[in-house]
Amino acid sequence: MDRTQGSYCYRAVMMGTDIELQLAGHQPELARQVFRIIQQLENLLTVNRPDSQLMAVNRAAGQHGVSVDRQVFELIDCAHQVSLQGGCFNLAIGPLVKCWKIGFSGDSVPSPATLKSLLNLCDPRAVVLDRQRCSIFLTRPGMEIDAGAIAKGYIADRVCGFLQQQGTRQALINLGGNIRVTEAVAPATAWSVGLRQPFSEHGALLGVITVNDRSVVTSGVSERYFICGGRHYHHILDPRSGYPLDNDLLSVTVISADSVSGEIHSTQLYGMGLQRAGHWLTTRHDIEAIFVTRDGRVVCPSQRQFSFRQTAGMPVTG
Ligand code: ADP
Ligand code: MG
């Protein structure tokens, strides 16, 4: 715990990442409760340990459906509906993620034939949900759900819900760069969130986002990756080709009311590339984004729910 600018900061390493909770006063018991909630939710959603609810679903692939907690079901149902739209976001991407192992030991470039054979196992139409029984059935053996792109957002939303229930108005939860802030007490004390320069070794910032009661979530190519044969392979995979997505963007930061839709749309928008994503944003007034492009630009099409001040240019490399 340390104290910054009048707020108290509690830290932990969980879900393989740094977690930070900022509260307006010294509230160690509340912080303990928050970290307990995070642990419980991770236990339900992780696919990196055998005992989670989602792993029970994955183990029963091709055999039978598995009933899960109502809230897990709702999350998967929402992710499933988006996956069926045919964009980049796909909750059934598990077999590809497990094959590439990006961000884990043993990462390697699979053969084109291996990737092609796995695409069929990543078809969201082969996921069958039964709302009454809260059950999830992966109808083909070898299918796997992966909640890696949305779990942190879901947990951030649940933590915020809990804090609001407790009457806490001024809090920030940062799950490894996925940030959600509650309402600050006065606009003058709105939260400042740094926008990182992708690949910067020392966490250099490109700018500062000032925001209140919102989620700020980033998807990008510099979070988890490996280099092989001089090529860079990052962890957001294209469910149509099986390879990491390759376009004109380095990162997309989404500002939205809740963090699950921030997470879903950061992956979707990243997959669209700058031009299509910019157009899509004109159709949605609840979602805003800041793009960092491969050619060194920071593009911020609108600032309705936040303000953004660019503090540095990005050196163009490569
Ligand atoms: P981070 O985990 O760094 O916050 P993201 O939220 O962008 O990054 O999620 C990336 C994770 O999502 C990957 O590590 C993988 O588990 C999963 N994933 C990869 N590609 C896709 C995809 N096309 N659709 C949904 N999930 C994906
Ligand atoms: Mg995400």
XYZ file of N, CA and C and ligand atoms in Angstrom, residues 148-150 178 217-219 262-264 266-267, ligand 2:
37
model
N -9.712 -14.763 -22.151
C -8.555 -13.884 -21.893
C -8.785 -12.442 -22.304
N -9.580 -12.227 -23.341
C -9.766 -10.858 -23.827
C -10.797 -10.081 -23.016
N -11.600 -10.779 -22.194
C -12.684 -10.082 -21.490
C -12.684 -10.265 -19.974
N -5.772 -2.505 -17.689
C -7.222 -2.383 -17.886
C -7.758 -1.582 -16.716
N -9.547 0.788 -21.589
C -9.007 -0.539 -21.858
C -8.213 -0.525 -23.158
N -7.063 -1.166 -23.170
C -6.230 -1.152 -24.379
C -5.970 -2.560 -24.900
N -6.049 -2.720 -26.204
C -5.577 -3.947 -26.858
C -4.474 -3.535 -27.810
N -15.794 -2.424 -23.278
C -14.497 -1.842 -23.642
C -13.553 -2.913 -24.159
N -13.523 -4.038 -23.467
C -12.624 -5.140 -23.865
C -13.050 -5.734 -25.207
N -14.338 -5.996 -25.347
C -14.814 -6.590 -26.602
C -14.498 -5.650 -27.767
N -12.290 -3.189 -27.903
C -10.869 -2.927 -28.196
C -10.346 -4.024 -29.124
N -10.792 -5.263 -28.924
C -10.361 -6.348 -29.821
C -11.010 -6.181 -31.203
Mg -9.148 -7.136 -23.952
